[in-house]
mmCIF file of C-alpha atoms in Angstrom:
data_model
loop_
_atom_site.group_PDB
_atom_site.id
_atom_site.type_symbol
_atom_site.label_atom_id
_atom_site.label_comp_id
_atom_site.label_asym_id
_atom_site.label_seq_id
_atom_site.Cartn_x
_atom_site.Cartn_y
_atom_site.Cartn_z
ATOM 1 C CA UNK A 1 0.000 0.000 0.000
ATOM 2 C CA UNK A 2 1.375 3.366 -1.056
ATOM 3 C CA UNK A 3 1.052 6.374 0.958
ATOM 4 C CA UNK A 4 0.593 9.539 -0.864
ATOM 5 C CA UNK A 5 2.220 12.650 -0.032
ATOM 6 C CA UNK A 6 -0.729 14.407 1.396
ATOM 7 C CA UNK A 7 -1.094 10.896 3.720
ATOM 8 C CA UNK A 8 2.488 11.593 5.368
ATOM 9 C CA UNK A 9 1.691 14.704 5.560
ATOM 10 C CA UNK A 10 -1.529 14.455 7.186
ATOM 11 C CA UNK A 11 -0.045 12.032 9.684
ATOM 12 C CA UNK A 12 2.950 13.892 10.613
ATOM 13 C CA UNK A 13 0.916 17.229 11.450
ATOM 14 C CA UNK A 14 -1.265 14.312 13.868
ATOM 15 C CA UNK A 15 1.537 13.772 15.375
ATOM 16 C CA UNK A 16 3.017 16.938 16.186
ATOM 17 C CA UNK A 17 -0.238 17.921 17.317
ATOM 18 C CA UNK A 18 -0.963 14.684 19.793
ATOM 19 C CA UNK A 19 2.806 13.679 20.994
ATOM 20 C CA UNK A 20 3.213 16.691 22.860
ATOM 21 C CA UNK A 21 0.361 15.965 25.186
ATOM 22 C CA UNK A 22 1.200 13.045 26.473
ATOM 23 C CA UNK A 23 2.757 12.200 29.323
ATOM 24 C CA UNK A 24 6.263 10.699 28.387
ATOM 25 C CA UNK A 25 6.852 13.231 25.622
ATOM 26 C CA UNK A 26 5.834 16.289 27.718
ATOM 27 C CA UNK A 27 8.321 15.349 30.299
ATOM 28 C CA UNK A 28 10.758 15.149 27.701
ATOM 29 C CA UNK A 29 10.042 18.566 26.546
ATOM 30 C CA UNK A 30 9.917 20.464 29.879
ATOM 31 C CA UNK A 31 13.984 20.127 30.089
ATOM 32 C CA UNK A 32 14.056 22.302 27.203
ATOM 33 C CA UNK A 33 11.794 25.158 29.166
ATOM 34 C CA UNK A 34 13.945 27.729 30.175
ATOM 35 C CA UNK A 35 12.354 28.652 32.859
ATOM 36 C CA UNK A 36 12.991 25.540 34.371
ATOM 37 C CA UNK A 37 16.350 25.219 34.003
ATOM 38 C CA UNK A 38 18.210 26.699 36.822
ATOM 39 C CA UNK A 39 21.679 27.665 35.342
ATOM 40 C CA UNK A 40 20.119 31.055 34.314
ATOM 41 C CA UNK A 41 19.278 31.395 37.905
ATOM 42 C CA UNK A 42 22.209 30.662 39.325
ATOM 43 C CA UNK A 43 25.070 32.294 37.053
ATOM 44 C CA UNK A 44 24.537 35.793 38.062
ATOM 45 C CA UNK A 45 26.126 34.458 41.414
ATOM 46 C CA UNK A 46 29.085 32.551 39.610
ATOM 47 C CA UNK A 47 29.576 36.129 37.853
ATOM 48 C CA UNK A 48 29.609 37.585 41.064
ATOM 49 C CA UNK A 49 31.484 34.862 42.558
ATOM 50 C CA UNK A 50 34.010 35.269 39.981
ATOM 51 C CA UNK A 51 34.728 39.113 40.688
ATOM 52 C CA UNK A 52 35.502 38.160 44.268
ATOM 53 C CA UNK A 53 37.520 35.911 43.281
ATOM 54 C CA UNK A 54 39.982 37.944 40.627
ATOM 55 C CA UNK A 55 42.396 38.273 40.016
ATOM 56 C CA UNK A 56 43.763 34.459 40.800
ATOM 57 C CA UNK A 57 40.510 32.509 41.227
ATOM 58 C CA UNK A 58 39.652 29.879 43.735
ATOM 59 C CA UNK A 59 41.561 27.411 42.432
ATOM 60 C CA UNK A 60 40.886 24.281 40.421
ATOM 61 C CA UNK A 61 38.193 21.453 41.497
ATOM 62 C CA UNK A 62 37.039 24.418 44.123
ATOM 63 C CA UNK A 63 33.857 25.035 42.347
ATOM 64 C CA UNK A 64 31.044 22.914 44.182
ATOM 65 C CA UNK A 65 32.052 24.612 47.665
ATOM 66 C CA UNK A 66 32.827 28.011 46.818
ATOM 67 C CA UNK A 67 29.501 28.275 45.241
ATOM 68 C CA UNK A 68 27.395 26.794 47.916
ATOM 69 C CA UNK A 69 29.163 29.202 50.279
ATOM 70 C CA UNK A 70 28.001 32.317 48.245
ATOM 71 C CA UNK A 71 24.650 30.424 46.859
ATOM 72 C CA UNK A 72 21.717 33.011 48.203
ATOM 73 C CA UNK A 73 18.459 30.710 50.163
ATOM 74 C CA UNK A 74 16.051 31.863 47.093
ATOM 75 C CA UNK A 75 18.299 29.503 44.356
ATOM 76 C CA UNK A 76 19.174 26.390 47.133
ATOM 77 C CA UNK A 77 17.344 23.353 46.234
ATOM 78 C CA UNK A 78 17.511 19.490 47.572
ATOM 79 C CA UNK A 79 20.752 18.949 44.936
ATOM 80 C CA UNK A 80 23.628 20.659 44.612
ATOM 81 C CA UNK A 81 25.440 22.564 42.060
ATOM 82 C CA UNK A 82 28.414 20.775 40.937
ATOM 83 C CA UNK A 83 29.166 23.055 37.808
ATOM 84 C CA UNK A 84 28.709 26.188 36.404
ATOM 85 C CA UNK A 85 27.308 24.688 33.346
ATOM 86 C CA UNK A 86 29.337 26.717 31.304
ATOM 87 C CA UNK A 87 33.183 25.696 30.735
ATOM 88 C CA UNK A 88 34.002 29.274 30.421
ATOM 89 C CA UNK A 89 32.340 30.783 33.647
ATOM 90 C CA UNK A 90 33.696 28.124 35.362
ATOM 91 C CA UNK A 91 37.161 28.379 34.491
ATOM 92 C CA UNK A 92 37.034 31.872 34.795
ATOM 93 C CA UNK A 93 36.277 31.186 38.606
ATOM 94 C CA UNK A 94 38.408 28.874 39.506
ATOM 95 C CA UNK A 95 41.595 29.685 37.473
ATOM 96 C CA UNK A 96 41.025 33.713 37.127
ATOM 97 C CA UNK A 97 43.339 35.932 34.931
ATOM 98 C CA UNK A 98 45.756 33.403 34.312
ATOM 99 C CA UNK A 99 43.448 30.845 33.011
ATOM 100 C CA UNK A 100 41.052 33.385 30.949
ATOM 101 C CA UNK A 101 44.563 34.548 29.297
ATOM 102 C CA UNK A 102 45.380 30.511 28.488
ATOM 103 C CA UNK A 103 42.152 30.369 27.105
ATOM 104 C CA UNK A 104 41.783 33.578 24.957
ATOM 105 C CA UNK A 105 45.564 32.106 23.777
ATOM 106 C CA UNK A 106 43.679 28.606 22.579
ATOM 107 C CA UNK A 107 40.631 30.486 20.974
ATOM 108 C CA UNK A 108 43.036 32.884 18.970
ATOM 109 C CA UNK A 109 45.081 30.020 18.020
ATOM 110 C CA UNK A 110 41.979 27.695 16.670
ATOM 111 C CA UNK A 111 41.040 30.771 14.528
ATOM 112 C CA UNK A 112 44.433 30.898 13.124
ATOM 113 C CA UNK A 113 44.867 27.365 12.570
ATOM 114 C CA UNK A 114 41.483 26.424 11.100
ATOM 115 C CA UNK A 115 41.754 29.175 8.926
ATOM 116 C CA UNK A 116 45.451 28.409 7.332
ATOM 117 C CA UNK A 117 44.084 24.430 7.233
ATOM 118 C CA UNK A 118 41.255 25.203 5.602
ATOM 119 C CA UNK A 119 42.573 27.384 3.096
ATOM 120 C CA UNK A 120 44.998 24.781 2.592
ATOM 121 C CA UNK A 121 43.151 22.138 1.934
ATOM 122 C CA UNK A 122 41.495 21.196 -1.311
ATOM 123 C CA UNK A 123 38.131 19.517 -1.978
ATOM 124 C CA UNK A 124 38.977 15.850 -2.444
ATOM 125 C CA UNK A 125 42.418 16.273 -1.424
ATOM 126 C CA UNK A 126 43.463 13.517 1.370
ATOM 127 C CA UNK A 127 43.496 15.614 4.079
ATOM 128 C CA UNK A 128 39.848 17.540 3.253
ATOM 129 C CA UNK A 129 37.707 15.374 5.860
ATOM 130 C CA UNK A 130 39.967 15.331 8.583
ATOM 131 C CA UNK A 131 40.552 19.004 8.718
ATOM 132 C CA UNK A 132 36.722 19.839 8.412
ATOM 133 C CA UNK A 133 35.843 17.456 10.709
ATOM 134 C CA UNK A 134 38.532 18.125 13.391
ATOM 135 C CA UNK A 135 37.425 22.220 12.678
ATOM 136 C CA UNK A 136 33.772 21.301 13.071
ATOM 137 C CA UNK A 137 34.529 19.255 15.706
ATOM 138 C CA UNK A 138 36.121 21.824 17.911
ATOM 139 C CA UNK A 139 33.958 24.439 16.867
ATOM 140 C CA UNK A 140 31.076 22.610 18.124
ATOM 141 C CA UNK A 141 32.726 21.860 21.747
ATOM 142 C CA UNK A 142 33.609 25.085 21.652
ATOM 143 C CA UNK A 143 29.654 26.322 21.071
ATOM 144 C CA UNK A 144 28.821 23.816 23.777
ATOM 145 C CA UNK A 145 31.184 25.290 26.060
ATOM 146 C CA UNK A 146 28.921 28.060 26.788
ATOM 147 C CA UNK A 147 25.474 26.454 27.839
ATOM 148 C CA UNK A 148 27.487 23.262 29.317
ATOM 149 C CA UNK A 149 30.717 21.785 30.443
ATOM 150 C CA UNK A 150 31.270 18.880 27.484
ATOM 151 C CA UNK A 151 35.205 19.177 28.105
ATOM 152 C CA UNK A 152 35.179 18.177 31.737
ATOM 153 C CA UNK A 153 34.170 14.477 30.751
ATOM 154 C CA UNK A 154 37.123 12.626 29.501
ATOM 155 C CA UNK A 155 35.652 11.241 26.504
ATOM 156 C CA UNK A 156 35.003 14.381 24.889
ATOM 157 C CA UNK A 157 38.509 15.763 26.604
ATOM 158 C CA UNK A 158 40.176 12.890 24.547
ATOM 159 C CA UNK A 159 38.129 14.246 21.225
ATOM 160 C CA UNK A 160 39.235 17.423 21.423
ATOM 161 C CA UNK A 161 42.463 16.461 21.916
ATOM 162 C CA UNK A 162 42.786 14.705 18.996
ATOM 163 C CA UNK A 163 41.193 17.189 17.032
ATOM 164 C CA UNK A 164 43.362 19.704 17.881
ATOM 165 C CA UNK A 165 46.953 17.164 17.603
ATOM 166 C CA UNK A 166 45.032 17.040 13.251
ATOM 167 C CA UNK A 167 44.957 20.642 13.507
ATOM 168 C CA UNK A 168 48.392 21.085 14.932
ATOM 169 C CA UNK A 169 49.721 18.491 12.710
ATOM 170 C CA UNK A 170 52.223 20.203 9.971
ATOM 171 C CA UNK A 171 50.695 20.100 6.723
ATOM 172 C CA UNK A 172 53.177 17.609 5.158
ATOM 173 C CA UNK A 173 51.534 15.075 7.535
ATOM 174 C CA UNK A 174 47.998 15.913 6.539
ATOM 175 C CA UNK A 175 48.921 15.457 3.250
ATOM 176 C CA UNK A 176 46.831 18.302 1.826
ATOM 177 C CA UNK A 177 47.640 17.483 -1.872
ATOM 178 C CA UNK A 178 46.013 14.556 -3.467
ATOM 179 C CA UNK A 179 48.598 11.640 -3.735
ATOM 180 C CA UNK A 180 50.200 11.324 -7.459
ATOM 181 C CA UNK A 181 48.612 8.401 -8.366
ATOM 182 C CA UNK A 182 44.996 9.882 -8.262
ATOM 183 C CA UNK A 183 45.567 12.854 -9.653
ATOM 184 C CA UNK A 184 44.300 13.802 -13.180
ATOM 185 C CA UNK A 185 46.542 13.710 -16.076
ATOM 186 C CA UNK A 186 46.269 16.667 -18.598
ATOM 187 C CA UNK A 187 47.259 16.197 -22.028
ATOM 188 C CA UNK A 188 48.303 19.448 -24.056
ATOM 189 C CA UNK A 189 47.338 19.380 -27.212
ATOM 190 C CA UNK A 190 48.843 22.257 -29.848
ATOM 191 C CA UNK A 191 46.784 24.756 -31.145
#
């Protein structure tokens, strides 16, 4: 039995209209409510945390207990906070000047590098996909960084890492240019 196009499309609207309302699904959805989620709530008081903190920081692995110390009644809840759900907040707090200078350092250098590597690179030359991917790759850590802390688990530690060792590599062992034996021969022919 074929379905037509106005069929799929007739079902899919049903189900964006009825999968919402149940129970399982609108569970599912409410994490993405952002009034629910309590990291907007409680980074005003990392920020603040933060300045009190300058210019050296309160020192790495310090972040659960330093924030519960400054953590104001209104925000405290049965759990505890045991990240600033942002890499970049958080390091700023515990590391300070120092570490927001190391960072900045890393950021200018993936700008520099992905753009020489990717400039370098040519489409269907060898080293095309891993440069993209390792630049997409970092990019998107990077992103997640901000609403998250995806570097703090080793797995995606490890990732990056290896993204950034095929970014770092020199470009002889990236092997931008296609090898000889798949590229094109051109025959000139006199005019």
């Amino acid at each position: 039995m074929a379905l037509t196009f106005g069929g799929l499309a007739a079902a899919a609207v049903l189900l964006v209209i009825v999968l919402p309302q149940t129970a399982v699904v609108g569970r599912a959805l409410e994490r993405f409510d952002a009034g629910s989620d309590l990291r907007y709530q409680f980074w005003p008081v990392v920020v603040d945390t933060t300045k009190a903190y300058l210019p050296f920081g309160s020192g790495f692995g310090t972040f659960p207990e330093v924030f519960a110390a400054r953590e104001p009644l209104s925000i405290v809840r049965p759990t505890y906070v045991n990240h600033a759900h942002s890499d970049y907040m958080e390091i700023a707090l515990e590391g300070g000047v120092p570490a927001i200078v190391i960072l900045a350092g890393f950021l200018i250098w993936f700008c520099a590098v992905a753009a020489l590597r990717l400039r370098a690179c040519r489409w269907g030359s060898v080293g095309f996909a891993p440069v993209v991917i390792a630049v997409a790759g970092v990019l998107e850590l990077i992103l997640h960084s901000l609403l998250d802390y995806p570097l703090r688990t080793l797995a995606l530690a490890g990732l990056a890492a290896m993204y950034c060792a095929v970014l770092a590599a020199p470009p002889s062992a990236l092997d931008l240019e296609p090898p000889r034996r798949y590229r094109q021969k051109v025959r000139r022919t006199a005019r």
